[in-house]
Coordinates of C-alpha atoms in Angstrom, one line a residue:
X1 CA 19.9 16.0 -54.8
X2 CA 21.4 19.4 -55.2
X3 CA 24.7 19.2 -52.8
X4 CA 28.5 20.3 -52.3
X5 CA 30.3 17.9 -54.2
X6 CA 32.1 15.5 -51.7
X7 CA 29.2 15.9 -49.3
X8 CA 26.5 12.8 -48.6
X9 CA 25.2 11.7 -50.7
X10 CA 7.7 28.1 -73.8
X11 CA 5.4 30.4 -73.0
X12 CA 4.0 33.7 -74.2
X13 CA 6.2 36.1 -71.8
X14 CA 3.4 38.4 -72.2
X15 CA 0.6 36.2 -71.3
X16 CA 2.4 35.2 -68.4
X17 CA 3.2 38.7 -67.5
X18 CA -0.4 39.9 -67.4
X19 CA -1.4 36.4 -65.8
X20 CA 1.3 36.8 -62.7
X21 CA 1.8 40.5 -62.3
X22 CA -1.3 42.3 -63.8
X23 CA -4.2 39.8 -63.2
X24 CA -3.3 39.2 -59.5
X25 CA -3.1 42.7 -58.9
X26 CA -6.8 43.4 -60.5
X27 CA -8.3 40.1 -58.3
X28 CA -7.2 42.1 -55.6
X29 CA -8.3 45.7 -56.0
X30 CA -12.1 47.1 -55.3
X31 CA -14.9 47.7 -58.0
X32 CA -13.6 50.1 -60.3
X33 CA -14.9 53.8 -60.0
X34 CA -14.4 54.6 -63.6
X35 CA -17.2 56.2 -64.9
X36 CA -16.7 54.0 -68.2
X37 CA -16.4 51.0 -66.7
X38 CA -19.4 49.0 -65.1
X39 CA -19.1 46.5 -62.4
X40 CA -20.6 43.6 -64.4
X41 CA -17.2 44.5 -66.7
X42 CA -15.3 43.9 -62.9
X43 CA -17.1 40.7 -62.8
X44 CA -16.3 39.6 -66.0
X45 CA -12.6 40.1 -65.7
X46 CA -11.9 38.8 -62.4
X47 CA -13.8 35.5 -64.0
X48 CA -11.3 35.3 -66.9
X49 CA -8.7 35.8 -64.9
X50 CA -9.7 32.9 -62.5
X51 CA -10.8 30.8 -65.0
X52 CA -10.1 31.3 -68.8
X53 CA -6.6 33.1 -68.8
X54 CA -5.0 29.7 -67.1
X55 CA -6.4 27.8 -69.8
X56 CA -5.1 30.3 -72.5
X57 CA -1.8 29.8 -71.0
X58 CA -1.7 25.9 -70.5
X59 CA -1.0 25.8 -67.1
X60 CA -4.3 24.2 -65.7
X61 CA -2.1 21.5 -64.1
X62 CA 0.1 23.9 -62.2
X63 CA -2.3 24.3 -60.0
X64 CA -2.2 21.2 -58.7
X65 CA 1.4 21.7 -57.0
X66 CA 1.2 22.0 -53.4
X67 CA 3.4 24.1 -50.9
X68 CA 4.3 23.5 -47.4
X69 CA 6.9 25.8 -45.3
X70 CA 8.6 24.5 -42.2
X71 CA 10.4 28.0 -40.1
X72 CA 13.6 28.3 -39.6
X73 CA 15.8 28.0 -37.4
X74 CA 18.2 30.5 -36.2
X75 CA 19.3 33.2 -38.3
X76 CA 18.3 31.2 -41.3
X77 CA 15.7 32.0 -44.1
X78 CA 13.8 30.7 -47.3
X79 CA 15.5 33.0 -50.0
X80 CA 12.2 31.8 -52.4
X81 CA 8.9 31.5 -52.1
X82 CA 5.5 29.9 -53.3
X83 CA 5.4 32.7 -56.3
X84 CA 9.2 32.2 -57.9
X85 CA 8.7 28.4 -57.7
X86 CA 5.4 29.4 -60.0
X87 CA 6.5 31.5 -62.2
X88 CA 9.6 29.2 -63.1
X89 CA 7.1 26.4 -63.9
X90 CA 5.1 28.4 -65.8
X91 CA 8.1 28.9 -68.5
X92 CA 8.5 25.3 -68.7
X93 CA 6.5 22.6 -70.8
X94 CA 3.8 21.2 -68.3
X95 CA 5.3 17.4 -69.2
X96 CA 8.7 18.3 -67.5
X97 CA 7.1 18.9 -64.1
X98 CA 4.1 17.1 -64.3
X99 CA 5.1 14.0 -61.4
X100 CA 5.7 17.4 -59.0
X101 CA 3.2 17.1 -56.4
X102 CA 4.6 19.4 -53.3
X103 CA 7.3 21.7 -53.0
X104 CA 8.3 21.7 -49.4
X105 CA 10.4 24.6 -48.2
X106 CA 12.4 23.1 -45.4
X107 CA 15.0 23.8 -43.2
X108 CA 17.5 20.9 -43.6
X109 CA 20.4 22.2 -45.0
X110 CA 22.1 20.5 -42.4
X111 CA 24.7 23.4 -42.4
X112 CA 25.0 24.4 -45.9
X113 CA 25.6 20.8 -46.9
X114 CA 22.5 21.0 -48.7
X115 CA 20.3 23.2 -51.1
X116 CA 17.5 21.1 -52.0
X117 CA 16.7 17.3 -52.7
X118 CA 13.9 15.1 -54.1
X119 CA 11.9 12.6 -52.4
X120 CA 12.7 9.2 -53.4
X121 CA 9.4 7.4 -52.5
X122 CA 7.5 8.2 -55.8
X123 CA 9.8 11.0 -57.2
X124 CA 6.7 13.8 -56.9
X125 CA 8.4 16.3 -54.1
X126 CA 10.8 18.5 -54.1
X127 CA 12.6 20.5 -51.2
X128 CA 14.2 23.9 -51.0
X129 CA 16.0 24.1 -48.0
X130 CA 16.6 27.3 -45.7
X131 CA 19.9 29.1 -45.8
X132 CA 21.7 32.1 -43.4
X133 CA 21.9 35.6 -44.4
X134 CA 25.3 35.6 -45.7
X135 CA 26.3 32.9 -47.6
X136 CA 28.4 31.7 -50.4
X137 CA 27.2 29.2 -52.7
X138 CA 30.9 28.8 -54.9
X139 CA 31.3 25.3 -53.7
X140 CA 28.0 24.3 -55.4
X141 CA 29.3 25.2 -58.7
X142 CA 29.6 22.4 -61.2
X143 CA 31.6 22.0 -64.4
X144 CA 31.0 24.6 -66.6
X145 CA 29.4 27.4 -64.0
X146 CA 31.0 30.3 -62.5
X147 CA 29.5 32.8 -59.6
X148 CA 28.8 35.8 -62.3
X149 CA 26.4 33.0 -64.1
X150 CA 24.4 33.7 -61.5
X151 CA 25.4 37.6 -60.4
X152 CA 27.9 36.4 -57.7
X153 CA 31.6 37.1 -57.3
X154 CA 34.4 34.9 -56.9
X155 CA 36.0 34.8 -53.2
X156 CA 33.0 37.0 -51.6
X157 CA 29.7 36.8 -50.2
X158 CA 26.8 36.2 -52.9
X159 CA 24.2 38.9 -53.2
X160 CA 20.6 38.1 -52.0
X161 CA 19.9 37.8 -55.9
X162 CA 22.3 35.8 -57.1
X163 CA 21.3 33.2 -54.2
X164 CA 18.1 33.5 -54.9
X165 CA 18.4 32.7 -59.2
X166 CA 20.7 30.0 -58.0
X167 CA 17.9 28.1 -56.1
X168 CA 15.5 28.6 -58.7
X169 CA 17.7 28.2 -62.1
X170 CA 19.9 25.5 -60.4
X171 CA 18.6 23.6 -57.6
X172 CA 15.1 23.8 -58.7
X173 CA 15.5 22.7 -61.9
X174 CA 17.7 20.0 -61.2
X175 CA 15.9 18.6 -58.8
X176 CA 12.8 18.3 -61.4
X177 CA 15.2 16.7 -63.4
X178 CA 15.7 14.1 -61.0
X179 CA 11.7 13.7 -61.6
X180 CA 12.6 12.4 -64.8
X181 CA 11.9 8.9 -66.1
X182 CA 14.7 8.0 -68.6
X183 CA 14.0 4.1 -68.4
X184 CA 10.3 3.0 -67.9
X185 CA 10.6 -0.1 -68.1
X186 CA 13.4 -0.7 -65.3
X187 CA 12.3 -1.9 -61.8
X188 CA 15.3 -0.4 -60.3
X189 CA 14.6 2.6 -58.9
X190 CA 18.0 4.0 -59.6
X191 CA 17.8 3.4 -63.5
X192 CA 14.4 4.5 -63.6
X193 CA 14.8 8.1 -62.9
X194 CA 17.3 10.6 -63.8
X195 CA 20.3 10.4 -61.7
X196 CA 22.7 13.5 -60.5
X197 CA 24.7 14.1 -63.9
X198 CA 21.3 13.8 -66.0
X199 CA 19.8 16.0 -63.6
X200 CA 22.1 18.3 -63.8
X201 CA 22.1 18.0 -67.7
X202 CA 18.6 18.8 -67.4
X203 CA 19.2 21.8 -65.3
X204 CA 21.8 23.5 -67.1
X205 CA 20.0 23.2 -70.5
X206 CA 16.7 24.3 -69.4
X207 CA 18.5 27.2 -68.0
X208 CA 20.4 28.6 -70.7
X209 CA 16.8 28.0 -72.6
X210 CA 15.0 30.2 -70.1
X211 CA 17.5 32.5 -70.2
X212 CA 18.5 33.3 -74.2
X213 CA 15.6 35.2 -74.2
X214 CA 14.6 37.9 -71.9
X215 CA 11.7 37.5 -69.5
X216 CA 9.7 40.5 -68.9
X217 CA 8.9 40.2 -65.3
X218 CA 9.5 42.9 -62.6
X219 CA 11.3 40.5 -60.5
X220 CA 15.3 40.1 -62.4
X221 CA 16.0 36.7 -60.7
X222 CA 13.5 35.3 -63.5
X223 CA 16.6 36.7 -66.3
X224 CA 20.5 36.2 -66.8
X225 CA 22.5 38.7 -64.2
X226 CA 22.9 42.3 -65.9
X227 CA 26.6 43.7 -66.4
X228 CA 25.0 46.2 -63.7
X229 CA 25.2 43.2 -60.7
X230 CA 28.3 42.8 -61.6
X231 CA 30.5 45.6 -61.4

């Protein structure tokens, strides 16, 4: 579980561009009027980009992930949605996230307490909780992070952003790594499954891995902060 401390307890970036940005955006669209292109050609390429483009790209499994969104109360609000959640399991091996079931997006914070969490019955959910407009997510830092590893500044509000690649490149990934069996053969549920500091491990590496190289995606959560959010 992704809390305040002291609180209760490698894929083709170009294949996945044109799979998440172009092909969605061609599924969409009417017939094309092009002169040199026929509709059977329309056909063809709305088929391989329902069908044979998630197969090139390994990801047949993804779709079996499930979403639910619960609205919030308040002033509060889901910073990420159904898409980001994708597009970050996309960049990762299909092994890592393959006990993922549902991703709920929730509002139980419980007043900032909490960013996200993992079910324990079965280790296959994962929740992204709600957060207010302003916020500042500084006392969530662990060892080793600092606001501007995620475009924020020290002592002031965090940018919409920097929340937002903090849920995703943080709390998301560590809660998969609490999906994480590091002793099969235990019968204790606690030693079965990664606990907080390996999940955290898990996060932190995955994250720098994501992020050494850049990710061509229109969206810049999906990439390190630029000196530009920063100054």
């Amino acid at each position: 579980m992704r809390k305040r401390e002291g609180a209760h307890d490698t894929s083709n970036p170009e294949l996945i561009k044109t799979y998440f940005v172009e092909w969605p955006l061609l599924i969409n669209s009417q017939p094309p009027r092009d002169p040199f292109t026929t509709y059977n050609s329309y056909i063809c390429h709305n088929l391989l980009a329902r069908a044979i483009l998630p197969m090139m790209s390994g990801r047949i499994s993804m779709s079996n992930v499930k979403f639910s969104y619960t609205k919030p109360g308040g002033d509060r609000r889901h910073y990420v949605i159904e898409e980001d959640v994708r597009i970050v399991l996309s960049r990762l091996p299909e092994e890592v996230y393959s006990r993922l079931r549902v991703v709920h997006f929730n509002d139980r914070s419980w007043g900032v307490r909490t960013l996200g969490y993992t079910t324990k019955r079965g280790r296959k959910d994962v929740a992204i909780c709600a957060l207010p407009p302003r916020v500042s997510l500084t006392r969530f830092l662990v060892t080793g992070q600092r606001p501007e590893t995620f475009g924020a500044q020290r002592g002031q509000q965090w940018p919409e952003l920097a929340v937002r690649r903090f849920l995703l490149y943080d709390v998301l990934l560590h809660e998969i790594g609490h999906l994480q069996i590091i002793n099969p053969e235990s019968n204790n549920f606690r030693r079965k499954y990664a606990h907080e500091t390996k999940a955290q491990q898990f996060a932190d590496s995955w994250r720098k891995k994501l992020w050494n190289q850049y990710f061509e995606h229109p969206d810049p959560v999906h990439n390190a902060p630029t000196a530009d959010e920063l100054t």
